[in-house]
Tab-separated table of C-alpha atoms in Angstrom:
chain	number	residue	atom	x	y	z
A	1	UNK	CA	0.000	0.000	0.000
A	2	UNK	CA	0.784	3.300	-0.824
A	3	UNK	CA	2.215	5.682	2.116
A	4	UNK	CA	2.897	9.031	2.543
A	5	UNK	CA	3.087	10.490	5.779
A	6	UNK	CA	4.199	14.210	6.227
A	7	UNK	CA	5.739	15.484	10.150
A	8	UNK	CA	7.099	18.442	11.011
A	9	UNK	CA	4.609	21.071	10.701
A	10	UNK	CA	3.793	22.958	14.049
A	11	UNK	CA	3.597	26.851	15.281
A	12	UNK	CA	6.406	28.899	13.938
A	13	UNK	CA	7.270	32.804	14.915
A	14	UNK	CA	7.468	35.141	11.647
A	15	UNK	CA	11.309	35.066	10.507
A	16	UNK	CA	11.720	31.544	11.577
A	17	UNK	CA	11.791	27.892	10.107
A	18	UNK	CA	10.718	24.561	10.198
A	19	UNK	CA	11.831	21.359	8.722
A	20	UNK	CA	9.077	19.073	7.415
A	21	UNK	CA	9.531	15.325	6.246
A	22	UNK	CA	7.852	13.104	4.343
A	23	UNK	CA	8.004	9.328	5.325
A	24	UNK	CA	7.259	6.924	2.059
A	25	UNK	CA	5.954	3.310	1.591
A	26	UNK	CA	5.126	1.184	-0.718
A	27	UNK	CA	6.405	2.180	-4.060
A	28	UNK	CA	9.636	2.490	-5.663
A	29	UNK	CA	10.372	5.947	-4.044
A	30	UNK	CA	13.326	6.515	-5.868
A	31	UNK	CA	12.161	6.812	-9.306
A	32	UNK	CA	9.333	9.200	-8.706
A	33	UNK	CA	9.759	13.017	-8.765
A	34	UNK	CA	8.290	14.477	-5.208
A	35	UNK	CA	6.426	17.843	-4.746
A	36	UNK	CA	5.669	19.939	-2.028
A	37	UNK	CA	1.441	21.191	-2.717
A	38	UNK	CA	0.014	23.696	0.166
A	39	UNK	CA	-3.277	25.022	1.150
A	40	UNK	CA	-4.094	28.367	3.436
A	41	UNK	CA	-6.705	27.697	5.558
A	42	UNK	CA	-9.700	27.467	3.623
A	43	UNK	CA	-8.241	28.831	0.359
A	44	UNK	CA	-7.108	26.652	-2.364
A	45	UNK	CA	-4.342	24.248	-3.434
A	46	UNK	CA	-1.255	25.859	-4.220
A	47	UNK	CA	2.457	23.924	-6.034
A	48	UNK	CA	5.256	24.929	-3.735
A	49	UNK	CA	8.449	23.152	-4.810
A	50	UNK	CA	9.492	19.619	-6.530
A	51	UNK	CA	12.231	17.642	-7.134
A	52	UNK	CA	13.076	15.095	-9.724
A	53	UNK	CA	14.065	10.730	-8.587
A	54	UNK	CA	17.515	11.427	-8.400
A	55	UNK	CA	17.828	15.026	-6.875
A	56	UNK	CA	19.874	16.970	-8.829
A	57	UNK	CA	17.209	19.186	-9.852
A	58	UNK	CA	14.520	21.291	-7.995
A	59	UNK	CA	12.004	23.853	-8.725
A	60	UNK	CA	10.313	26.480	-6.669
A	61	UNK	CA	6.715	28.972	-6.712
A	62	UNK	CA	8.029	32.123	-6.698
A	63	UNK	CA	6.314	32.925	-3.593
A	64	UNK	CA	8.940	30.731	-1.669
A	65	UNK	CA	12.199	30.583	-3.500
A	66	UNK	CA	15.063	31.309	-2.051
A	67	UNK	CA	13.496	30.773	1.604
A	68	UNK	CA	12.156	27.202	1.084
A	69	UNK	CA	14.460	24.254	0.015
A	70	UNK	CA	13.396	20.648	-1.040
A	71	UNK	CA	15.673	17.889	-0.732
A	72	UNK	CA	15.339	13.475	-0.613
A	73	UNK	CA	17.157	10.694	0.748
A	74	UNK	CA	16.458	7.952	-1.415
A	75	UNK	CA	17.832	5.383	1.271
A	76	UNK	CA	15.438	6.899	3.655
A	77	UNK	CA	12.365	7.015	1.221
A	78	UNK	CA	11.742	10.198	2.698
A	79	UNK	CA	11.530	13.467	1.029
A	80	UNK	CA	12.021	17.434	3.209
A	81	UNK	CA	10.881	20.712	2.683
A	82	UNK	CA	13.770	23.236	4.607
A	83	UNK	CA	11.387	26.093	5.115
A	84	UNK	CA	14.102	30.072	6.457
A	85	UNK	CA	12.260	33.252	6.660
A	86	UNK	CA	8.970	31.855	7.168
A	87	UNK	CA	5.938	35.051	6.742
A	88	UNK	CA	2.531	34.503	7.838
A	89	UNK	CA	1.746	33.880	4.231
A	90	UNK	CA	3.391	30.511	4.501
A	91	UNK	CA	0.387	29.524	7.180
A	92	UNK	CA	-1.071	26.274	5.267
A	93	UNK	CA	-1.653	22.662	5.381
A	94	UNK	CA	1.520	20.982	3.552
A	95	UNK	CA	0.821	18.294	1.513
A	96	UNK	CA	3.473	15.737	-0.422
A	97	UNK	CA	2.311	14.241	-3.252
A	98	UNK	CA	4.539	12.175	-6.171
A	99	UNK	CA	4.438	12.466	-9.386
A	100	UNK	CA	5.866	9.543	-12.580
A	101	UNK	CA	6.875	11.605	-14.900
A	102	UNK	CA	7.109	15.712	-15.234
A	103	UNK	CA	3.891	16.086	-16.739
A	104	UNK	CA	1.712	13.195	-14.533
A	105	UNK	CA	-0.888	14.059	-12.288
A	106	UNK	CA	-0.311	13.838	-8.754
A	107	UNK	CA	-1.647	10.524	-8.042
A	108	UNK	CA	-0.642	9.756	-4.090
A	109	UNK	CA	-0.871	12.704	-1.536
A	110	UNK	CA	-0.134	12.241	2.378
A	111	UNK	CA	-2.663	13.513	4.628
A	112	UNK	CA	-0.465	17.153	4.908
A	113	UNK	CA	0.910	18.766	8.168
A	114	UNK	CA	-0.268	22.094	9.578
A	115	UNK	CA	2.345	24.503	9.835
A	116	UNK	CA	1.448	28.319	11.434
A	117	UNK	CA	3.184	31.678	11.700
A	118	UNK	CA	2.307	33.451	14.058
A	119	UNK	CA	3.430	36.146	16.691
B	1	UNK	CA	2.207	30.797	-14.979
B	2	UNK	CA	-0.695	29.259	-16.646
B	3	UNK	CA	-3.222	30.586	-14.917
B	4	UNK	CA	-6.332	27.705	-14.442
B	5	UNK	CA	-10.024	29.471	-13.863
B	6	UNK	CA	-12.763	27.340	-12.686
B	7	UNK	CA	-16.536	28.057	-12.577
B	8	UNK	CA	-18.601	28.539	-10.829
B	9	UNK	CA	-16.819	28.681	-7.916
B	10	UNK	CA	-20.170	26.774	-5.946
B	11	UNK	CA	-23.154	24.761	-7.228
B	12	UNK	CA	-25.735	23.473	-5.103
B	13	UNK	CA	-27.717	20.293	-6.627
B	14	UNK	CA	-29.795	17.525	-5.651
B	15	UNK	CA	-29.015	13.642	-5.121
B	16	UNK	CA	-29.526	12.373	-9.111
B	17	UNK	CA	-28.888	15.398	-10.154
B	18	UNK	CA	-26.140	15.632	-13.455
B	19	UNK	CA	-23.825	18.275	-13.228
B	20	UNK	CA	-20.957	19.514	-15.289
B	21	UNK	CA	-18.112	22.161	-13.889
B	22	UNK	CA	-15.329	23.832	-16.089
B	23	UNK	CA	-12.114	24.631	-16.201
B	24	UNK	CA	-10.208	27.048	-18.727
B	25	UNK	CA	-6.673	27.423	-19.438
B	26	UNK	CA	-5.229	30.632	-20.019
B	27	UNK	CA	-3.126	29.009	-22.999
B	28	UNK	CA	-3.567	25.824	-24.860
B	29	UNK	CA	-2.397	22.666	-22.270
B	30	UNK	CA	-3.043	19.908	-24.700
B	31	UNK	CA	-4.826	17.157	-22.794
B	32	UNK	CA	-2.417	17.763	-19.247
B	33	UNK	CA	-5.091	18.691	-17.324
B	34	UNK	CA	-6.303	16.474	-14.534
B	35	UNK	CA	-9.600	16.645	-11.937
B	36	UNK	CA	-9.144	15.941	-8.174
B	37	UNK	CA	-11.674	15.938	-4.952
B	38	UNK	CA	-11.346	17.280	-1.888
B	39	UNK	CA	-13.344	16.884	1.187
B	40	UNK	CA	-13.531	18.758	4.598
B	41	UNK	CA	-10.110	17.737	6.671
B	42	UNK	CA	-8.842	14.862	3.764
B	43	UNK	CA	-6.208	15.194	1.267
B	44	UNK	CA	-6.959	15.954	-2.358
B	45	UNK	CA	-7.878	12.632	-4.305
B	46	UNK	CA	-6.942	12.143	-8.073
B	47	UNK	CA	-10.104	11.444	-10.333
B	48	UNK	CA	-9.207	11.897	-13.831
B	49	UNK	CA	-5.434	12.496	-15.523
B	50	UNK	CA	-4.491	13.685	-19.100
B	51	UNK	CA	-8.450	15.414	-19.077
B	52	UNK	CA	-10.502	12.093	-19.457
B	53	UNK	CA	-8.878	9.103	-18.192
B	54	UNK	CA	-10.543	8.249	-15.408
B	55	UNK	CA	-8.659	6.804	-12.480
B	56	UNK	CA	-8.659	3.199	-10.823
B	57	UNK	CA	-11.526	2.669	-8.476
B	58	UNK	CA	-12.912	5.862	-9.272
B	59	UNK	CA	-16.601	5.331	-10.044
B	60	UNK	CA	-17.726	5.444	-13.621
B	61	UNK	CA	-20.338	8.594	-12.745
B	62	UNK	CA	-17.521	10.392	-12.993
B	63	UNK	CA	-16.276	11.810	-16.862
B	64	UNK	CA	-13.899	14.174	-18.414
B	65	UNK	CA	-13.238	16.166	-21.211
B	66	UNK	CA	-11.860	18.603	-23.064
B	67	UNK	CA	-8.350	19.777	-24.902
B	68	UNK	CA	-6.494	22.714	-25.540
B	69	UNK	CA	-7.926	25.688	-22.980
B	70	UNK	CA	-11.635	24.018	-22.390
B	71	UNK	CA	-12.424	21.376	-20.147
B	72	UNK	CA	-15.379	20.106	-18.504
B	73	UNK	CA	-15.931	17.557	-14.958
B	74	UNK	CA	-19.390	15.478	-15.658
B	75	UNK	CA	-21.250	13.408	-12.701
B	76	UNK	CA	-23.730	11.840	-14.539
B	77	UNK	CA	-25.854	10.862	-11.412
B	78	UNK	CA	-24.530	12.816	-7.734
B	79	UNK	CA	-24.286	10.495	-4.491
B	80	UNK	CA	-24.222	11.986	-1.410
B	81	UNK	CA	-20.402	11.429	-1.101
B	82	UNK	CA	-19.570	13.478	-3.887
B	83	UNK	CA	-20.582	16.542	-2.631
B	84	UNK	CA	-16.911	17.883	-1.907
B	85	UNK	CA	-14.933	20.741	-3.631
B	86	UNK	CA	-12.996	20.071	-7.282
B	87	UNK	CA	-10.264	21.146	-8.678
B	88	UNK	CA	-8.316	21.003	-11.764
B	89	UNK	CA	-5.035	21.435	-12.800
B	90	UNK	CA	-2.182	21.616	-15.206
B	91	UNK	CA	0.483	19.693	-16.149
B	92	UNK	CA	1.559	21.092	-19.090
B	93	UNK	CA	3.877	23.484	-18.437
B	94	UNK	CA	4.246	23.596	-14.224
B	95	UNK	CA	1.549	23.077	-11.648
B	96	UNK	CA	-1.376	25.236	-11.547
B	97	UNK	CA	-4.084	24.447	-9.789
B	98	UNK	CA	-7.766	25.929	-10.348
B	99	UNK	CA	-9.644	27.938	-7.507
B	100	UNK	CA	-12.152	24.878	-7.126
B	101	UNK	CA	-15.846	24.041	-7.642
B	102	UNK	CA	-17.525	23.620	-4.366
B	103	UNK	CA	-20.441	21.098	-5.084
B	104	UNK	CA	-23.079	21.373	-2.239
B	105	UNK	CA	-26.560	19.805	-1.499
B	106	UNK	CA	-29.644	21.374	-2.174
């Protein structure tokens, strides 16, 4: 069975970070690129970042690049979203999600962690 | 960006009731344009990929289609679990997502 399971999410002061993982299960984690998807509370769902099976390549929204960094360990099966300079923008539920190839649909999601910035 | 615009952005209808949402690109995406569902508290679920494939285990009420910068989300006959928000996105060039279609009961 397919597994995703996203930690790391939690209350965060304005300037500040967070680390959140993404545990994986159940599929050959290794050859599937890995995205980052968010949603403000109540609003809808937004792409944040992704990054292709082997890691050498990433992309970012503009909204969050050059604060937010995604990175995998393939031995781990787990994928990370380094989130520096967090605003109170970046309040959302964080979702992972995989994708096959560049242009597939996003096919598994986890259940997404709640992050918050806030003073 | 390509920017994704659904409408409308609510719809109330009835049990057995057939209803069709849409989704416009702002540029031609081919056929990379895929449908998911979202209910209160759960992750979004993927119902149809590449505008009209429909997805394993996905009931067969549910149809797409569409290509280029018009597409269109069919139930043919609502149950009361489909009544949930939809959203579409693009593939084509990026990830955009759609504002949703919020499907209530009336």
């Amino acid at each position: 069975e397919v597994q995703l399971v996203e930690s790391g999410g939690g209350l965060a002061r304005p300037g500040g970070s967070l680390r959140l993982s993404c545990a994986t299960s159940g599929f050959s984690f290794s050859i599937y690129w890995m995205h980052w998807v968010r949603q403000a509370p109540g609003k809808g769902l937004v792409w944040v970042s992704r990054i292709i099976s082997d890691g050498t390549s990433t992309s970012y929204a503009d909204s969050v690049k050059g604060r937010f960094t995604i990175s995998r360990d393939n031995a781990k099966n787990t994928l990370y979203l380094q989130m520096n300079s967090l605003t109170v923008e970046d309040t959302a539920i964080y979702y992972c999600a995989r994708t096959w190839e560049p242009r597939d649909a996003f096919d598994f999601w986890g259940q997404g962690t709640l992050v918050t910035v806030s003073s | 960006d390509i920017q994704m615009t659904q409408s409308p952005s609510s719809l109330s209808a009835f049990v057995g009731d057939r209803v069709t949402m849409t989704c416009r690109a702002r540029q031609s995406i081919s056929t990379y344009l895929n449908w998911y569902q979202q209910k209160p508290g759960k992750a979004p679920k993927l119902l149809i990929s590449g505008a009209s494939s429909l997805e394993s285990g996905v009931p067969s009420r549910f149809s797409g289609s569409g290509s280029g910068t018009d597409f269109t989300l069919t139930i043919s006959s609502l149950q009361p679990e489909d009544f949930a928000t939809y959203y579409c996105q693009q593939s084509y060039s990026g990830y955009t997502f759609g504002q949703g279609t919020k499907l209530e009961i009336k």
